Short mmCIF file of C-alpha atoms in Angstrom, two decimals:
data_model
loop_
_atom_site.label_atom_id
_atom_site.label_comp_id
_atom_site.label_asym_id
_atom_site.label_seq_id
_atom_site.Cartn_x
_atom_site.Cartn_y
_atom_site.Cartn_z
CA UNK T 57 -17.85 -13.98 -19.55
CA UNK T 58 -14.86 -13.22 -17.40
CA UNK T 59 -13.32 -16.61 -18.12
CA UNK T 60 -13.78 -16.25 -21.85
CA UNK T 61 -12.23 -12.64 -21.75
CA UNK T 62 -8.98 -13.83 -19.84
CA UNK T 63 -8.82 -16.95 -22.06
CA UNK T 64 -8.96 -14.54 -25.18
CA UNK T 65 -6.28 -12.36 -23.68
CA UNK T 66 -4.26 -15.46 -22.90
CA UNK T 67 -4.62 -16.66 -26.56
CA UNK T 68 -3.56 -13.27 -27.83
CA UNK T 69 -0.34 -13.36 -25.50
CA UNK T 70 0.44 -16.78 -26.97
CA UNK T 71 0.07 -15.56 -30.49
CA UNK T 72 2.47 -12.55 -29.73
CA UNK T 73 5.07 -14.79 -28.10
CA UNK T 74 4.87 -17.01 -31.08
CA UNK T 75 5.85 -14.07 -33.26
CA UNK T 76 8.39 -12.93 -30.79
CA UNK T 77 10.45 -16.09 -30.65
CA UNK T 78 11.16 -16.24 -34.33
CA UNK T 79 14.67 -16.08 -35.90
CA UNK T 80 15.92 -12.47 -36.09
CA UNK T 81 16.06 -11.14 -39.59
CA UNK T 82 19.38 -9.40 -38.77
CA UNK T 83 21.54 -10.98 -36.26
CA UNK T 84 23.99 -8.14 -36.00
CA UNK T 85 21.09 -5.51 -35.25
CA UNK T 86 19.56 -8.12 -32.79
CA UNK T 87 22.74 -8.36 -30.88
CA UNK T 88 23.08 -4.73 -30.53
CA UNK T 89 19.54 -4.27 -29.28
CA UNK T 90 20.18 -7.18 -26.91
CA UNK T 91 23.06 -5.65 -25.31
CA UNK T 92 21.38 -2.36 -25.16
CA UNK T 93 18.46 -3.89 -23.41
CA UNK T 94 20.55 -5.90 -21.06
CA UNK T 95 22.24 -2.70 -19.92
CA UNK T 96 19.00 -0.54 -19.63
CA UNK T 97 16.92 -3.14 -17.84
CA UNK T 98 19.45 -5.26 -15.90
CA UNK T 99 22.56 -3.14 -15.32
CA UNK T 100 20.79 0.01 -14.45
CA UNK T 101 18.67 -1.91 -11.78
CA UNK T 102 21.75 -3.02 -9.92
CA UNK T 103 21.79 0.17 -7.72
CA UNK T 104 18.25 -0.30 -6.39
CA UNK T 105 18.89 -4.19 -5.91
CA UNK T 106 22.05 -3.61 -3.95
CA UNK T 107 20.63 -0.85 -1.87
CA UNK T 108 17.38 -2.76 -1.03
CA UNK T 109 19.15 -6.09 -0.34
CA UNK T 110 21.66 -4.43 1.92
CA UNK T 111 19.14 -3.03 4.41
CA UNK T 112 16.65 -5.97 3.89
CA UNK T 113 19.56 -8.21 4.93
CA UNK T 114 20.16 -5.97 7.98
CA UNK T 115 16.46 -5.84 9.21
CA UNK T 116 16.04 -9.69 8.65
CA UNK T 117 19.17 -10.14 10.94
CA UNK T 118 17.96 -7.96 13.59
CA UNK T 119 14.53 -9.39 13.55
CA UNK T 120 15.77 -12.82 13.90
CA UNK T 121 17.93 -11.94 16.64
CA UNK T 122 15.07 -10.22 18.62
CA UNK T 123 12.21 -12.52 17.93
CA UNK T 124 13.79 -16.08 17.51
CA UNK T 125 17.12 -16.10 19.65
CA UNK T 126 16.31 -17.65 23.03
CA UNK T 127 18.54 -19.22 25.74
CA UNK T 128 17.26 -22.75 24.45
CA UNK T 129 18.55 -22.28 21.00
CA UNK T 130 21.96 -22.32 19.61
CA UNK T 131 23.48 -18.84 19.07
CA UNK T 132 24.01 -19.41 15.34
CA UNK T 133 20.33 -19.81 14.52
CA UNK T 134 19.87 -15.91 13.68
CA UNK T 135 22.56 -16.37 11.04
CA UNK T 136 21.02 -19.53 9.68
CA UNK T 137 17.46 -18.10 9.39
CA UNK T 138 18.82 -14.94 7.76
CA UNK T 139 20.67 -17.08 5.20
CA UNK T 140 17.57 -19.24 4.47
CA UNK T 141 15.21 -16.25 3.96
CA UNK T 142 17.57 -14.54 1.65
CA UNK T 143 18.32 -17.47 -0.57
CA UNK T 144 14.91 -19.18 -0.71
CA UNK T 145 12.65 -16.06 -0.95
CA UNK T 146 14.03 -12.59 -0.93
CA UNK T 147 16.72 -12.60 -3.63
CA UNK T 148 14.49 -14.40 -5.96
CA UNK T 149 10.86 -13.65 -5.38
CA UNK T 150 10.67 -10.40 -3.45
CA UNK T 151 13.50 -8.88 -5.52
CA UNK T 152 11.56 -9.81 -8.79
CA UNK T 153 8.36 -8.26 -7.46
CA UNK T 154 10.43 -4.93 -6.95
CA UNK T 155 11.81 -5.27 -10.50
CA UNK T 156 8.48 -5.84 -11.71
CA UNK T 157 7.66 -2.37 -10.84
CA UNK T 158 10.64 -0.72 -12.20
CA UNK T 159 11.33 -2.92 -15.29
CA UNK T 160 7.79 -3.79 -16.30
CA UNK T 161 6.27 -0.20 -16.17
CA UNK T 162 9.40 0.79 -18.31
CA UNK T 163 8.71 -1.84 -20.91
CA UNK T 164 4.95 -1.30 -20.89
CA UNK T 165 5.23 2.46 -21.37
CA UNK T 166 7.97 2.20 -24.00
CA UNK T 167 6.00 -0.17 -26.39
CA UNK T 168 2.79 1.56 -25.51
CA UNK T 169 4.19 4.84 -26.64
CA UNK T 170 5.42 3.35 -29.75
CA UNK T 171 2.14 1.87 -30.37
CA UNK T 172 -0.17 5.00 -29.97
CA UNK T 173 2.45 7.02 -31.90
CA UNK T 174 2.23 4.43 -34.84
CA UNK T 175 5.89 3.55 -34.89
CA UNK T 176 5.02 -0.31 -34.54
CA UNK T 177 2.63 0.34 -37.42
CA UNK T 178 5.45 1.84 -39.56
CA UNK T 179 7.67 -1.24 -38.75
CA UNK T 180 4.85 -3.60 -39.92
CA UNK T 181 4.44 -1.68 -42.98
CA UNK T 182 8.17 -1.87 -43.84
CA UNK T 183 7.73 -5.82 -43.61
CA UNK T 184 9.61 -5.94 -40.29
CA UNK T 185 8.38 -8.49 -37.76
CA UNK T 186 7.86 -5.89 -34.96
CA UNK T 187 7.28 -8.33 -32.17
CA UNK T 188 10.59 -10.12 -32.58
CA UNK T 189 12.36 -6.88 -33.30
CA UNK T 190 11.18 -4.97 -30.14
CA UNK T 191 10.29 -7.68 -27.62
CA UNK T 192 12.77 -10.49 -28.15
CA UNK T 193 16.00 -8.42 -27.11
CA UNK T 194 14.22 -7.21 -23.94
CA UNK T 195 13.26 -10.78 -22.90
CA UNK T 196 16.70 -12.29 -23.62
CA UNK T 197 18.40 -9.39 -21.97
CA UNK T 198 16.35 -9.92 -18.81
CA UNK T 199 16.88 -13.73 -18.86
CA UNK T 200 20.77 -13.15 -19.26
CA UNK T 201 21.09 -10.41 -16.38
CA UNK T 202 18.72 -11.80 -13.78
CA UNK T 203 21.06 -14.49 -12.32
CA UNK T 204 23.74 -11.95 -11.74
CA UNK T 205 21.09 -9.68 -9.99
CA UNK T 206 20.11 -12.61 -7.58
CA UNK T 207 23.64 -13.37 -6.63
CA UNK T 208 24.40 -9.70 -6.09
CA UNK T 209 21.22 -9.47 -4.12
CA UNK T 210 22.05 -12.32 -1.90
CA UNK T 211 25.70 -11.40 -1.41
CA UNK T 212 24.64 -7.86 -0.50
CA UNK T 213 22.02 -8.97 1.96
CA UNK T 214 24.57 -10.97 3.76
CA UNK T 215 26.91 -7.87 3.86
CA UNK T 216 23.92 -6.07 5.50
CA UNK T 217 23.69 -8.76 8.14
CA UNK T 218 27.41 -8.37 8.90
CA UNK T 219 26.93 -4.64 9.12
CA UNK T 220 24.41 -5.12 12.07
CA UNK T 221 26.71 -7.58 13.74
CA UNK T 222 29.89 -5.26 13.48
CA UNK T 223 28.30 -1.76 13.76
CA UNK T 224 25.02 -2.40 15.56
CA UNK T 225 26.54 -5.30 17.78
CA UNK T 226 23.14 -7.06 17.41
CA UNK T 227 24.99 -10.43 17.57
CA UNK T 228 28.60 -11.56 17.52
CA UNK T 229 29.99 -11.84 13.98
CA UNK T 230 31.50 -15.22 14.72
CA UNK T 231 27.97 -16.51 15.62
CA UNK T 232 26.50 -15.06 12.37
CA UNK T 233 29.32 -16.74 10.36
CA UNK T 234 28.65 -20.10 11.91
CA UNK T 235 25.02 -19.58 11.13
CA UNK T 236 25.54 -18.75 7.64
CA UNK T 237 27.73 -21.83 7.02
CA UNK T 238 25.62 -24.25 9.05
CA UNK T 239 23.95 -27.05 6.77
CA UNK T 240 24.57 -24.93 3.64
CA UNK T 241 23.02 -26.66 0.58
CA UNK T 242 24.32 -25.25 -2.83
CA UNK T 243 21.05 -26.47 -4.41
CA UNK T 244 19.19 -23.48 -2.62
CA UNK T 245 21.31 -21.16 -4.51
CA UNK T 246 20.45 -22.86 -7.79
CA UNK T 247 16.80 -23.02 -6.92
CA UNK T 248 16.80 -19.17 -6.49
CA UNK T 249 18.45 -18.74 -9.76
CA UNK T 250 15.92 -21.28 -11.68
CA UNK T 251 13.03 -19.49 -10.10
CA UNK T 252 14.35 -16.02 -11.03
CA UNK T 253 14.59 -17.05 -14.68
CA UNK T 254 10.91 -17.95 -14.77
CA UNK T 255 10.07 -14.62 -12.95
CA UNK T 256 12.40 -12.68 -15.56
CA UNK T 257 10.40 -14.10 -18.37
CA UNK T 258 7.29 -12.94 -16.71
CA UNK T 259 8.56 -9.45 -15.93
CA UNK T 260 9.87 -8.90 -19.52
CA UNK T 261 7.09 -10.58 -21.56
CA UNK T 262 3.71 -9.70 -19.70
CA UNK T 263 4.61 -5.94 -19.75
CA UNK T 264 5.49 -6.18 -23.38
CA UNK T 265 2.32 -7.65 -24.11
CA UNK T 266 0.38 -5.05 -22.36
CA UNK T 267 2.30 -2.22 -24.11
CA UNK T 268 2.30 -3.98 -27.46
CA UNK T 269 -1.34 -4.39 -27.58
CA UNK T 270 -2.58 -0.96 -26.08
CA UNK T 271 -5.26 0.89 -27.84
CA UNK T 272 -6.24 4.51 -27.76
CA UNK T 273 -4.19 7.31 -26.71
CA UNK T 274 -1.70 8.50 -23.96
CA UNK T 275 -4.02 7.85 -21.25
CA UNK T 276 -4.39 4.09 -22.03
CA UNK T 277 -0.40 4.06 -22.06
CA UNK T 278 -0.49 4.84 -18.33
CA UNK T 279 -3.22 2.33 -17.68
CA UNK T 280 -1.28 -0.47 -19.73
CA UNK T 281 1.81 0.36 -17.59
CA UNK T 282 -0.28 -0.08 -14.35
CA UNK T 283 -1.87 -3.44 -15.80
CA UNK T 284 1.45 -4.74 -16.69
CA UNK T 285 2.94 -4.11 -13.15
CA UNK T 286 -0.12 -5.78 -11.26
CA UNK T 287 -0.36 -8.60 -13.80
CA UNK T 288 3.28 -9.39 -13.51
CA UNK T 289 3.25 -9.27 -9.54
CA UNK T 290 0.11 -11.63 -9.37
CA UNK T 291 1.68 -14.19 -11.93
CA UNK T 292 5.08 -13.88 -9.95
CA UNK T 293 3.33 -14.89 -6.66
CA UNK T 294 1.33 -17.70 -8.21
CA UNK T 295 4.30 -19.25 -10.14
CA UNK T 296 6.47 -18.93 -6.93
CA UNK T 297 4.01 -21.31 -5.07
CA UNK T 298 4.25 -23.94 -7.90
CA UNK T 299 7.99 -23.46 -8.45
CA UNK T 300 8.67 -23.78 -4.70
CA UNK T 301 6.87 -26.92 -4.42
CA UNK T 302 8.34 -28.32 -7.65
CA UNK T 303 11.87 -27.48 -6.93
CA UNK T 304 12.05 -28.29 -3.08
#
């Protein structure tokens, strides 16, 4: 029964995405909504991305120095491992998990409120494709802004590592620089961006489905917001395993 229930939900999700990815009826209105959602979901998230990335980069650098560095290893190892962790996992996967809580709950609660207050029903009565009108700008806006968030996160994490080197005197800045430059593969940066695009689609589409299909009153809106964050986080973790294996 549980399998049938989840297959039913997945089928409804695919049907909603089929309605969402249709040609917008008014391109000008779609573009206006697209820019608005890109600012609301992405640009407004830059602050928390920069703050978390800076301190996580500093903490990773300190932990690598204290727990990995030894007389038997080159002194640049701490900088090398810091760069690999930031590029391969933190700036894409962990940051998207954090954004799933902020962006996902925002999308689910917004669409859920519109559903219980019958605003979506009013759009349907007027002959508007409400799925495309409401959800498509959110998905496209998130897909557009996510690569920039990943780049900002990686750069700020490295700045946090340098802050520990210069201010905390955890390790010499020259050793950190040498480690950051050692055996750098540009594909790792591209892999992080590609993974983040998949995660951006999950962050925007799954909460949109949870909010769009909510039934009942305001209590169910809160439940749908919680379900959206949990579902998005689980799907990000599952897809991270497959994407890492596929792209490595």
